[in-house]
Coordinates of C-alpha atoms in Angstrom, one line a residue:
M1 CA 72.1 -18.6 168.4
L2 CA 70.0 -20.0 165.4
A3 CA 69.5 -23.3 163.6
F4 CA 67.2 -24.1 160.2
A5 CA 66.6 -27.0 158.0
W6 CA 64.0 -27.4 155.4
P7 CA 63.9 -30.8 152.7
W8 CA 63.7 -29.0 149.6
G9 CA 60.5 -31.6 148.9
E10 CA 57.8 -31.7 150.9
A11 CA 57.9 -32.5 154.6
A12 CA 55.1 -33.6 156.6
P13 CA 54.3 -31.4 159.6
Q14 CA 55.8 -33.6 162.6
A15 CA 58.9 -34.5 160.5
A16 CA 59.2 -30.9 160.4
A17 CA 58.5 -30.4 164.4
Q18 CA 60.7 -33.8 164.8
L19 CA 63.6 -31.7 163.0
A20 CA 63.5 -28.6 165.0
D21 CA 63.5 -30.3 168.4
R22 CA 66.4 -31.9 167.4
L23 CA 67.7 -28.2 166.3
A24 CA 67.1 -26.8 169.3
A25 CA 68.4 -29.9 171.2
S26 CA 72.0 -29.5 169.6
L27 CA 71.9 -25.4 170.5
S28 CA 71.9 -26.4 174.3
A29 CA 73.7 -29.3 174.3
G30 CA 76.9 -29.6 176.5
I31 CA 76.1 -26.0 177.7
G32 CA 72.3 -26.2 178.8
G33 CA 70.2 -23.6 179.3
A34 CA 66.7 -23.0 177.4
S35 CA 66.5 -23.3 173.8
A36 CA 63.1 -22.6 171.3
A37 CA 62.4 -25.3 168.4
C38 CA 59.3 -24.0 165.9
A39 CA 58.2 -25.9 162.5
V40 CA 56.4 -23.5 160.1
D41 CA 55.2 -24.5 156.1
G42 CA 57.6 -27.5 156.8
L43 CA 60.6 -25.6 157.7
A44 CA 62.3 -26.2 160.8
C45 CA 63.9 -23.1 163.0
A46 CA 65.5 -23.0 166.1
A47 CA 67.2 -20.7 168.4
R48 CA 69.2 -20.1 171.9
A49 CA 69.6 -16.6 173.4
I50 CA 73.0 -15.9 175.1
P51 CA 72.9 -15.1 178.1
S52 CA 69.9 -18.2 178.4
D53 CA 66.6 -16.6 178.8
P54 CA 63.8 -19.3 179.4
Q55 CA 60.8 -17.0 179.1
A56 CA 62.1 -15.2 176.0
M57 CA 62.4 -18.9 174.9
Q58 CA 59.1 -20.0 175.4
R59 CA 57.6 -16.9 173.5
W60 CA 60.3 -17.0 170.4
R61 CA 58.9 -17.8 166.9
P62 CA 60.4 -16.9 163.7
A63 CA 59.1 -13.1 162.3
R64 CA 56.6 -13.8 159.5
L65 CA 57.1 -10.8 156.9
P66 CA 54.1 -9.8 154.7
G67 CA 54.7 -12.0 151.8
G68 CA 54.8 -15.4 153.8
E69 CA 58.7 -15.3 154.0
L70 CA 60.0 -16.5 157.3
A71 CA 62.8 -14.2 159.1
I72 CA 65.2 -15.8 162.2
F73 CA 68.2 -13.5 163.3
N74 CA 70.6 -13.4 165.6
G75 CA 72.7 -10.5 166.8
W76 CA 71.4 -6.8 167.6
I77 CA 70.8 -3.9 165.3
D78 CA 72.2 -0.6 167.5
N79 CA 70.3 1.7 165.0
A80 CA 66.7 0.3 165.5
A81 CA 64.9 3.0 167.4
Q82 CA 65.6 5.0 164.4
L83 CA 64.5 2.5 161.6
A84 CA 61.2 0.7 162.9
P85 CA 59.4 4.1 162.7
E86 CA 60.5 4.3 159.2
L87 CA 59.6 0.6 158.7
G88 CA 56.2 0.4 161.0
C89 CA 57.8 -2.1 163.1
P90 CA 58.2 -2.0 167.0
S91 CA 62.0 -1.5 167.9
D92 CA 62.5 -4.7 169.9
D93 CA 61.9 -7.2 167.2
P94 CA 64.5 -7.3 165.1
A95 CA 64.1 -10.3 163.1
L96 CA 61.1 -8.2 162.1
L97 CA 62.9 -5.1 161.7
Y98 CA 65.4 -6.8 159.7
G99 CA 62.9 -9.1 157.2
L100 CA 60.9 -5.4 156.4
A101 CA 64.4 -3.8 155.9
V102 CA 65.1 -6.3 153.3
S103 CA 61.5 -6.5 151.9
R104 CA 61.4 -2.6 151.6
W105 CA 65.5 -2.0 150.7
G106 CA 66.5 -5.2 149.6
I107 CA 70.4 -5.4 149.6
A108 CA 70.5 -1.6 150.7
A109 CA 69.4 -2.5 153.9
E110 CA 72.9 -4.1 155.0
D111 CA 74.0 -0.7 154.8
R112 CA 71.3 1.1 156.7
L113 CA 71.6 -1.6 159.5
I114 CA 74.1 -0.5 161.9
G115 CA 74.7 -3.6 164.1
E116 CA 76.6 -7.2 164.5
Y117 CA 74.2 -9.7 163.5
C118 CA 73.9 -13.1 161.3
A119 CA 70.0 -13.8 159.8
L120 CA 68.2 -16.3 157.6
I121 CA 65.1 -15.2 155.2
A122 CA 63.5 -18.4 154.0
D123 CA 60.9 -17.5 151.2
P124 CA 58.4 -21.0 151.1
Q125 CA 56.9 -20.5 147.5
A126 CA 59.9 -19.2 145.7
R127 CA 62.0 -22.2 147.9
T128 CA 64.7 -19.8 148.5
V129 CA 67.1 -19.6 151.5
R130 CA 68.5 -16.3 152.0
L131 CA 71.6 -16.0 154.5
S132 CA 73.5 -12.5 155.7
R133 CA 75.9 -11.2 158.3
S134 CA 76.8 -7.7 158.8
P135 CA 80.2 -6.3 158.0
L136 CA 83.1 -6.1 160.4
R137 CA 82.1 -8.4 163.1
A138 CA 78.9 -10.6 163.4
P139 CA 78.1 -13.9 164.9
P140 CA 79.2 -16.7 162.4
L141 CA 76.8 -18.7 160.2
H142 CA 77.7 -22.0 158.6
Y143 CA 75.3 -23.7 156.1
A144 CA 74.8 -26.7 154.0
R145 CA 72.8 -27.9 151.3
S146 CA 72.2 -30.8 148.7
S147 CA 69.5 -31.9 146.6
Q148 CA 67.1 -33.1 149.5
R149 CA 67.8 -30.5 151.8
V150 CA 69.8 -26.7 153.3
A151 CA 70.7 -26.2 156.9
A152 CA 72.0 -23.4 158.3
S153 CA 72.9 -22.4 161.8
S154 CA 75.4 -20.4 163.9
V155 CA 77.4 -23.3 165.1
P156 CA 78.0 -26.6 162.8
R157 CA 76.7 -29.0 165.3
A158 CA 72.9 -28.3 164.5
L159 CA 74.0 -29.2 161.1
F160 CA 75.3 -32.8 162.0
A161 CA 71.8 -33.0 164.3
A162 CA 69.9 -31.7 160.3
G163 CA 71.5 -34.7 159.1
I164 CA 74.8 -33.3 157.9
E165 CA 77.6 -35.4 157.3
R166 CA 80.5 -34.5 159.8
R167 CA 84.0 -34.9 158.4
L168 CA 86.8 -33.4 158.5
D169 CA 87.9 -31.1 156.2
E170 CA 91.6 -31.5 155.7
D171 CA 93.0 -28.0 153.5
R172 CA 91.1 -25.8 156.7
S173 CA 93.0 -28.2 158.7
A174 CA 96.1 -27.6 157.5
D175 CA 95.7 -24.0 156.6
S176 CA 95.1 -23.4 159.5
A177 CA 98.3 -24.4 161.4
M178 CA 100.0 -22.3 158.7
L179 CA 97.9 -19.1 160.1
N180 CA 96.2 -19.1 156.7
F181 CA 92.4 -18.0 157.1
T182 CA 92.4 -15.9 153.7
N183 CA 89.4 -18.3 152.1
P184 CA 86.3 -16.3 153.9
E185 CA 84.1 -19.0 153.0
S186 CA 86.0 -22.5 154.4
T187 CA 85.1 -23.9 157.2
W188 CA 86.3 -26.7 159.7
F189 CA 84.0 -29.6 157.6
A190 CA 84.0 -30.9 154.2
G191 CA 80.6 -29.7 152.8
V192 CA 80.0 -27.0 155.1
A193 CA 80.5 -23.2 154.2
K194 CA 80.7 -19.9 155.7
V195 CA 78.6 -16.6 154.9
P196 CA 81.1 -14.0 154.3
L197 CA 81.3 -10.3 156.5
G198 CA 79.5 -7.9 154.5
S199 CA 77.7 -10.5 152.3
V200 CA 74.9 -12.5 151.4
V201 CA 74.0 -16.0 149.9
T202 CA 71.2 -17.3 148.4
L203 CA 70.4 -21.2 148.1
R204 CA 68.0 -22.2 146.1
P205 CA 67.0 -26.3 144.6
E206 CA 69.2 -27.4 142.0
Q207 CA 71.0 -24.5 141.6
D208 CA 74.2 -22.9 143.0
R209 CA 74.8 -20.7 145.5
Q210 CA 74.7 -17.3 144.3
L211 CA 77.2 -14.5 146.7
E212 CA 77.2 -11.0 146.5
T213 CA 79.1 -9.2 149.1
W214 CA 78.2 -5.6 149.4
Y215 CA 80.3 -3.9 151.6
D216 CA 84.3 -3.7 151.2
L217 CA 86.4 -1.7 154.1
L218 CA 89.0 -0.9 152.1
S219 CA 86.8 1.4 149.7
L220 CA 85.8 3.9 152.3
P221 CA 86.4 7.1 151.4
D222 CA 88.8 10.1 152.8
V223 CA 87.1 11.9 155.9
R224 CA 88.7 15.2 156.2
L225 CA 87.5 18.0 159.1
G226 CA 88.9 21.8 159.5
C227 CA 91.1 21.4 162.3
D228 CA 92.8 18.4 164.9
A229 CA 90.0 19.4 167.7
D230 CA 87.5 18.7 165.5
Y231 CA 89.2 15.3 164.3
V232 CA 89.6 14.9 168.5
E233 CA 85.6 15.8 169.2
R234 CA 83.9 13.5 166.4
A235 CA 86.5 10.5 167.8
N236 CA 85.6 10.6 171.1
A237 CA 81.3 11.5 170.5
L238 CA 81.4 8.5 168.3
L239 CA 83.2 6.0 171.0
G240 CA 80.5 7.5 173.3
E241 CA 78.2 6.6 171.0
A242 CA 79.5 3.1 170.6
V243 CA 79.3 2.7 173.9
A244 CA 76.3 4.1 175.1
A245 CA 74.9 1.5 171.9
C246 CA 76.9 -1.8 173.2
L247 CA 75.5 -1.0 177.2
G248 CA 72.2 -1.6 175.7
N249 CA 69.4 -2.9 178.2
A250 CA 72.1 -4.9 180.1
S251 CA 71.2 -4.6 183.5
K252 CA 75.3 -5.4 184.8
P253 CA 78.2 -5.0 182.5
G254 CA 81.2 -5.2 182.7
S255 CA 84.5 -4.8 180.7
T256 CA 88.0 -6.0 180.3
L257 CA 90.4 -3.4 180.8
S258 CA 94.4 -3.3 180.1
S259 CA 96.9 -0.6 180.3
G260 CA 96.5 0.7 176.9
L261 CA 94.6 3.4 175.5
D262 CA 91.8 1.8 173.7
S263 CA 90.1 -0.4 176.2
S264 CA 90.7 1.8 179.1
Q265 CA 88.7 5.1 177.2
V266 CA 85.8 2.3 177.0
V267 CA 85.5 2.3 180.3
V268 CA 86.0 5.9 181.2
H269 CA 83.1 6.6 178.3
A270 CA 80.8 3.4 180.1
L271 CA 81.0 5.1 183.4
R272 CA 79.8 8.3 181.9
C273 CA 76.7 6.2 180.4
L274 CA 76.2 4.5 183.9
P275 CA 74.3 6.2 186.7
E276 CA 76.4 7.8 189.3
T277 CA 75.4 5.6 192.0
K278 CA 76.3 2.6 189.9
S279 CA 79.9 1.2 189.4
L280 CA 81.6 -1.1 186.5
P281 CA 83.4 -4.3 187.6
T282 CA 86.5 -4.5 185.1
F283 CA 89.0 -7.5 184.2
T284 CA 92.3 -7.5 183.7
F285 CA 94.4 -10.7 183.0
H286 CA 98.3 -10.6 184.6
P287 CA 100.9 -13.1 184.5
E288 CA 101.0 -15.8 187.2
T289 CA 103.4 -16.0 190.4
G290 CA 107.1 -17.6 189.6
W291 CA 107.2 -15.8 185.9
D292 CA 110.4 -14.4 185.5
G293 CA 110.1 -11.1 184.3
L294 CA 111.5 -11.4 180.5
V295 CA 110.3 -9.5 178.4
E296 CA 110.9 -8.5 174.3
T297 CA 111.9 -5.0 173.7
G298 CA 109.1 -2.1 173.9
M299 CA 106.7 -5.0 175.5
N300 CA 105.0 -4.6 179.1
G301 CA 104.5 -8.0 180.7
N302 CA 102.8 -6.7 183.8
E303 CA 99.7 -4.8 183.1
R304 CA 98.2 -4.5 186.6
P305 CA 99.8 -1.5 188.1
M306 CA 99.1 1.0 185.4
V307 CA 95.6 -0.8 185.5
E308 CA 95.4 0.0 189.5
A309 CA 96.6 3.2 189.0
F310 CA 93.6 3.7 186.4
A311 CA 91.1 2.4 188.8
A312 CA 92.7 4.7 191.3
M313 CA 91.5 8.1 189.3
H314 CA 87.9 6.5 188.5
P315 CA 86.6 5.2 192.0
R316 CA 83.3 3.7 190.1
I317 CA 85.8 1.1 188.9
E318 CA 85.8 -2.5 190.3
A319 CA 88.6 -3.5 189.9
H320 CA 89.3 -7.5 189.5
F321 CA 92.6 -9.3 188.1
T322 CA 93.4 -12.8 187.2
D323 CA 96.7 -14.4 186.5
N324 CA 94.7 -17.7 185.4
R325 CA 96.3 -19.4 187.9
G326 CA 97.3 -23.4 186.8
Y327 CA 95.8 -22.8 183.6
G328 CA 97.6 -24.3 180.3
H329 CA 97.4 -23.1 176.5
D330 CA 95.0 -26.2 176.3
H331 CA 92.5 -25.0 178.8
R332 CA 88.9 -27.0 178.0
W333 CA 89.7 -27.2 174.5
N334 CA 87.4 -30.0 173.9
D335 CA 84.5 -27.6 175.3
F336 CA 85.6 -25.3 172.5
F337 CA 85.8 -28.5 169.8
H338 CA 82.1 -29.3 170.8
V339 CA 80.8 -25.0 171.4
M340 CA 82.4 -24.1 168.6
G341 CA 83.2 -26.8 166.0
G342 CA 86.7 -26.1 164.8
A343 CA 89.8 -25.7 166.5
P344 CA 91.5 -22.2 164.8
S345 CA 95.6 -22.1 165.9
G346 CA 94.9 -18.6 168.1
L347 CA 93.1 -21.0 170.4
C348 CA 96.1 -21.4 172.3
N349 CA 97.0 -18.3 173.6
M350 CA 93.3 -17.6 174.2
Y351 CA 93.4 -19.2 177.9
V352 CA 93.2 -15.8 179.2
F353 CA 89.6 -15.7 178.5
H354 CA 88.7 -18.1 180.8
G355 CA 90.2 -16.3 183.9
L356 CA 88.2 -12.9 182.5
F357 CA 84.6 -14.4 182.1
T358 CA 84.8 -16.8 185.5
E359 CA 85.5 -13.3 187.1
A360 CA 82.9 -11.7 185.1
R361 CA 80.6 -14.6 186.0
K362 CA 81.4 -14.3 189.7
A363 CA 80.3 -10.5 189.4
G364 CA 77.2 -11.0 188.0
C365 CA 77.8 -9.4 184.8
D366 CA 75.3 -9.9 182.2
R367 CA 77.6 -8.2 179.2
L368 CA 81.0 -7.7 178.3
L369 CA 82.8 -5.1 176.8
M370 CA 86.0 -5.3 174.7
A371 CA 88.1 -2.9 172.2
E372 CA 89.8 -6.0 169.9
W373 CA 89.1 -3.2 167.0
G374 CA 90.7 -0.6 169.3
N375 CA 94.1 -0.7 167.4
Y376 CA 92.6 -0.9 164.2
T377 CA 90.3 2.3 164.6
F378 CA 91.1 5.6 167.1
S379 CA 93.9 4.1 168.2
D380 CA 96.0 2.6 165.2
K381 CA 99.9 3.2 165.5
G382 CA 99.8 4.9 161.5
E383 CA 102.9 2.9 160.4
W384 CA 102.6 3.1 157.0
G385 CA 103.0 6.8 157.8
Y386 CA 107.1 6.3 157.5
V387 CA 106.5 6.0 153.5
E388 CA 104.0 8.2 153.0
L389 CA 105.7 11.1 154.8
L390 CA 108.8 10.7 152.9
L391 CA 107.2 10.5 149.7
K392 CA 104.4 13.3 150.1
G393 CA 107.4 15.4 151.0
R394 CA 106.9 16.1 154.5
W395 CA 110.7 16.7 155.7
R396 CA 110.1 17.3 159.1
Q397 CA 107.5 15.0 160.7
Y398 CA 109.2 12.3 158.3
Y399 CA 112.4 12.9 160.3
L400 CA 110.5 13.1 163.3
A401 CA 109.1 9.6 162.8
L402 CA 112.3 7.8 162.3
K403 CA 114.0 10.2 165.2
N404 CA 111.0 9.1 167.6
H405 CA 110.7 5.6 166.6
P406 CA 109.6 3.9 169.8
N407 CA 112.0 1.5 171.4
D408 CA 114.1 1.5 168.6
T409 CA 117.8 2.3 168.9
R410 CA 119.3 1.7 165.4
S411 CA 121.0 4.7 163.8
L412 CA 118.7 6.9 161.1
W413 CA 120.2 5.3 158.0
R414 CA 119.4 1.9 159.4
K415 CA 116.1 3.1 160.2
F416 CA 115.6 4.7 156.8
L417 CA 116.6 1.2 155.7
A418 CA 113.9 -0.8 157.3
L419 CA 110.7 1.5 157.7
T420 CA 110.7 2.9 154.7
L421 CA 113.0 1.3 152.1
M422 CA 112.4 -2.0 152.9
P423 CA 108.0 -1.5 152.5
L424 CA 108.3 -0.4 148.7
L425 CA 110.2 -3.5 147.8
P426 CA 108.2 -6.6 145.9
Q427 CA 108.2 -9.9 147.6
R428 CA 111.3 -11.4 146.0
L429 CA 113.5 -8.7 146.3
W430 CA 112.1 -8.2 149.8
R431 CA 112.8 -11.9 151.2
L432 CA 116.6 -11.3 149.4
V433 CA 117.2 -8.2 151.7
K434 CA 116.5 -10.2 154.0
R435 CA 118.0 -13.1 154.0
L436 CA 121.5 -11.3 153.4
V437 CA 120.8 -9.3 155.8
H438 CA 119.8 -11.8 158.4
P439 CA 120.9 -15.3 156.5
D440 CA 120.2 -17.9 159.8
E441 CA 116.1 -16.8 160.0
E442 CA 113.7 -18.6 158.2
V443 CA 110.3 -17.1 157.4
A444 CA 108.4 -16.3 160.4
V445 CA 105.6 -19.2 159.9
E446 CA 107.9 -21.7 159.6
W447 CA 108.6 -21.2 163.4
M448 CA 105.1 -21.2 164.0
T449 CA 104.1 -24.1 162.4
P450 CA 103.8 -27.4 163.7
L451 CA 103.4 -29.0 160.0
H452 CA 105.9 -30.9 158.8
K453 CA 107.3 -29.6 155.4
S454 CA 107.1 -32.4 153.2
Y455 CA 103.1 -32.5 154.7
R456 CA 103.0 -29.1 154.0
E457 CA 103.9 -29.7 150.1
S458 CA 102.1 -32.9 149.3
S459 CA 98.3 -31.6 151.4
G460 CA 98.8 -28.0 149.0
A461 CA 98.9 -26.0 152.5
D462 CA 102.4 -24.1 151.1
T463 CA 101.0 -23.7 148.0
R464 CA 97.2 -21.8 149.1
Y465 CA 99.3 -20.3 151.5
R466 CA 101.4 -18.3 148.6
A467 CA 98.4 -17.9 146.2
S468 CA 96.7 -16.6 149.1
G469 CA 99.3 -13.6 149.3
L470 CA 99.3 -13.8 153.1
Q471 CA 102.9 -11.9 154.6
I472 CA 102.3 -12.9 158.1
D473 CA 105.9 -12.4 158.9
R474 CA 106.1 -9.0 157.0
Y475 CA 103.9 -6.3 158.3
Q476 CA 105.4 -2.9 156.7
P477 CA 102.5 -1.2 155.5
W478 CA 103.5 1.8 152.4
N479 CA 99.9 3.1 152.2
R480 CA 97.2 3.6 154.4
R481 CA 95.1 0.9 152.3
E482 CA 97.4 -1.5 152.0
G483 CA 98.4 -1.4 156.0
Q484 CA 94.5 -1.9 156.2
A485 CA 94.5 -4.6 154.0
L486 CA 97.1 -6.4 155.8
I487 CA 95.6 -6.4 159.3
Y488 CA 92.2 -7.2 157.6
Q489 CA 93.0 -9.8 155.6
N490 CA 93.0 -12.8 158.6
H491 CA 90.7 -10.8 160.3
D492 CA 87.1 -13.4 160.6
A493 CA 89.6 -16.3 160.9
E494 CA 88.9 -17.1 164.1
S495 CA 87.7 -14.3 166.2
A496 CA 83.7 -15.0 165.6
E497 CA 83.6 -18.7 166.0
I498 CA 86.2 -17.9 169.3
Y499 CA 84.0 -15.3 171.1
Q500 CA 80.5 -17.0 170.5
A501 CA 82.6 -19.8 172.0
F502 CA 83.6 -18.1 175.2
A503 CA 80.0 -16.5 175.5
Q504 CA 78.4 -20.6 175.0
L505 CA 80.2 -21.6 178.1
Y506 CA 80.3 -18.8 180.0
D507 CA 76.6 -17.5 179.0
I508 CA 77.9 -13.9 179.0
P509 CA 77.7 -12.2 175.2
M510 CA 80.4 -9.8 174.8
R511 CA 80.1 -6.3 172.8
D512 CA 83.0 -4.2 170.7
P513 CA 82.3 -0.4 171.3
T514 CA 85.4 0.2 169.0
A515 CA 84.3 -2.2 166.0
Y516 CA 80.9 -0.1 166.2
R517 CA 80.5 0.8 162.2
P518 CA 80.3 4.5 162.0
L519 CA 83.5 4.9 164.3
V520 CA 85.4 2.3 162.3
E521 CA 84.8 4.1 159.1
F522 CA 85.5 7.6 160.6
C523 CA 88.9 6.4 161.6
L524 CA 89.8 4.3 158.2
G525 CA 89.2 7.6 156.4
L526 CA 91.4 9.8 158.4
P527 CA 95.1 10.9 157.3
V528 CA 98.2 9.8 158.5
E529 CA 99.1 12.7 161.1
M530 CA 96.2 12.0 163.0
F531 CA 97.9 8.9 164.1
M532 CA 101.5 9.6 163.5
R533 CA 102.4 13.5 164.4
D534 CA 106.2 14.8 165.5
G535 CA 107.2 11.0 166.1
V536 CA 104.7 10.7 168.0
P537 CA 102.6 7.1 167.3
R538 CA 98.7 6.7 168.1
W539 CA 98.4 10.5 168.7
L540 CA 94.5 10.7 167.8
A541 CA 94.2 7.9 170.7
K542 CA 96.5 9.9 173.1
Q543 CA 94.8 13.1 172.5
M544 CA 91.3 11.4 173.2
A545 CA 92.5 10.2 176.8
R546 CA 93.9 13.8 178.4
G547 CA 92.6 14.3 181.8
I548 CA 91.1 11.1 182.0
M549 CA 93.9 8.7 182.6
P550 CA 97.5 9.0 184.4
E551 CA 100.3 10.8 182.2
H552 CA 102.5 7.6 182.5
Q553 CA 99.7 5.6 180.9
R554 CA 98.9 7.7 178.0
T555 CA 102.5 8.5 177.2
N556 CA 103.6 5.1 177.5
Q557 CA 105.4 3.6 174.4
L558 CA 105.3 0.1 175.4
N559 CA 102.9 -2.4 174.0
G560 CA 100.8 -5.3 176.7
R561 CA 102.3 -8.5 175.9
W562 CA 99.9 -11.4 175.7
D563 CA 100.8 -14.8 177.4
S564 CA 104.2 -13.3 178.8
D565 CA 104.6 -16.4 181.6
W566 CA 104.4 -18.9 178.6
H567 CA 107.0 -20.3 179.4
L568 CA 106.6 -21.1 183.0
R569 CA 103.2 -22.9 181.9
I570 CA 104.1 -24.9 179.2
G571 CA 107.2 -25.8 181.4
R572 CA 104.8 -27.1 184.0
Q573 CA 103.3 -29.3 181.3
R574 CA 106.4 -30.3 179.5
A575 CA 106.3 -34.1 180.4
G576 CA 103.0 -33.8 179.0
Y577 CA 104.1 -32.7 176.3
F578 CA 106.7 -35.4 175.9
E579 CA 104.1 -38.0 176.2
E580 CA 101.8 -36.6 173.8
L581 CA 104.3 -36.2 171.0
D582 CA 105.1 -40.1 171.5
R583 CA 101.4 -40.5 171.0
I584 CA 101.8 -38.3 167.6
A585 CA 105.0 -40.6 166.8
G586 CA 102.6 -43.4 167.0
D587 CA 100.0 -42.6 165.0
P588 CA 100.5 -42.8 160.8
R589 CA 98.1 -40.5 160.1
L590 CA 99.3 -37.8 162.7
A591 CA 102.9 -38.5 162.6
E592 CA 102.6 -37.5 158.3
M593 CA 101.6 -34.0 159.3
I594 CA 103.2 -33.0 162.4
D595 CA 106.9 -32.5 162.8
V596 CA 107.4 -34.1 165.8
E597 CA 111.2 -34.4 165.6
R598 CA 111.9 -30.6 165.4
L599 CA 109.1 -30.1 168.2
R600 CA 110.8 -32.7 170.3
E601 CA 114.1 -31.5 170.1
A602 CA 113.3 -28.0 171.1
L603 CA 110.8 -29.3 174.3
E604 CA 114.2 -31.0 175.1
A605 CA 116.0 -27.8 174.6
F606 CA 113.7 -26.4 176.8
P607 CA 115.6 -22.9 177.8
E608 CA 115.9 -22.3 181.6
Q609 CA 114.0 -18.7 181.9
T610 CA 112.3 -16.8 179.0
V611 CA 113.6 -16.9 175.6
L612 CA 113.7 -13.6 173.0
D613 CA 115.2 -15.4 170.4
L614 CA 112.4 -15.6 167.8
K615 CA 113.0 -19.0 166.4
C616 CA 113.2 -20.6 169.6
K617 CA 110.2 -19.0 170.9
Y618 CA 108.0 -19.2 168.0
T619 CA 108.7 -22.9 168.4
I620 CA 107.6 -23.3 171.8
E621 CA 104.8 -21.0 172.6
F622 CA 103.2 -21.8 168.9
A623 CA 104.3 -24.2 166.8
L624 CA 104.2 -27.1 170.5
P625 CA 100.8 -26.0 171.5
R626 CA 99.4 -26.2 167.8
A627 CA 100.7 -29.3 167.3
M628 CA 98.7 -30.5 169.9
L629 CA 95.6 -28.7 169.0
A630 CA 95.7 -30.1 165.4
A631 CA 96.1 -33.7 166.9
R632 CA 93.7 -33.4 169.2
F633 CA 91.0 -32.1 167.3
V634 CA 92.1 -34.6 164.3
R635 CA 91.2 -37.0 166.7
W636 CA 87.8 -35.8 168.3
V637 CA 86.3 -35.1 165.0
E638 CA 86.9 -38.9 164.6
G639 CA 86.1 -40.4 167.7
R640 CA 89.3 -41.4 168.6
N641 CA 89.9 -39.1 172.0

């Protein structure tokens, strides 16, 4: 993690050194470990490594560039070994490599660098600060500026240590409860902004910030190869390259593992990279004992049996399982408020990662692989194919796509209406048809948000939601680009801050090979038949998986059900939820925000078993914990917890 502060005017060296010490202390506050402080040219700089490395922190300094600029870097560059000779610098100094690349190539350097990073270049002579983040995935980078100072950091708490006011941004809090994270620059605090993915922000005294977004995920070119085998071979090669890059210099890596097609392939490639005498710890969560086994159609609520069968096929897998016993949806929320400086709505369902990280720490892992981007890349379902195949007149493939649609017992005619005609309707007409077909249903976001309708209107949350174009309840793309846009419109909303928070709490960094940029750009340019073929979704991933997993797993049509035992966990905390709703109702500020009456009614009618009705399920599983999350975060920011 990095932190930086610079009074625009002249600052005494002693004052800059004291400020740097405060920044360093803030980076380690609440999590321990070594951090480093350095004052150069009146600029205060600090850093903390994950995992914590006292020796590295003793040696740490910002990189000094030939023009006198200072460069600070957080993250990694996967192709450092290829670029270092061209730039005439060591490959193990990413800050220097990054700074030299920008000095030589300007904004084009960002495109040539493959990795996940945020970076800062300060020029004392020109009095400018350049902030950047890599595309796709990157550590967060927050900043604030005034006429007196500029400050930037991976975590908001360092900004407050630099003297920035800590004041809640109520718009962001309301938008989070509406699942609206489409503003890539907004943060949880007024006056604090975030650098968007694939962008560069330049700051100067007495001037507006300059934002340049250089990367557009949706403008990538098409990829066309000679035959099916070429696509499969290239995808496998890129995934192997990605896994090797993510393993890097890790001494004991581990990996999350589900029964899906993506994390399992990451594990196989990791095993190929490791010495044959070395095992790979894997970590899988499953429902807690007492779960009633009920799950939605097309879902697999317990992935452990398939993972066990997969592990038996690969003896070097050291399989670990956790049921997150006793954890509630609110596990360690106050710790998260501190380390991430936020409370995104997705935090309510991330408790499952605590068990994974706890087991990884026990196993001595210094890096944890994941596969979050698998479903966006080689394991995409190709759901836009229902429209594309019809419009292109590919009748046989279109018929098979409808006929073999997984876990769908509707007639072909009804599938045609739902999967092909509805996606082509404009939003207003789509909404009208849905209300005619399902007159008792509201918009899904209405059930998931804890906010009172009057507050949504008075706070502007409803207006901002409509203006954003966000369509949480309508994922029915009619071409590849629209499908990608629907998926990525909220993508950077939560993941960067949440994963960095877990890394801070457990001192284990995470890497996602499926987000490796060459792999992503390859997969996003592929034709639909690579993802939907003869009515089989995830065709490419299933071809890549031949021979490396049991056939019943490779051909499985069920999707893993995250948080399948929610009924058990919330039921156990039901009395506490009633008490917390009472506290919210007794707080005029919070009572105006939270629809306590609706949530209390749902809690009073708490079902005896896992309910599959969407309105009931969304209200209890999503809206209820989100109410607690929003209320607790507001009180935490205001010092009222």
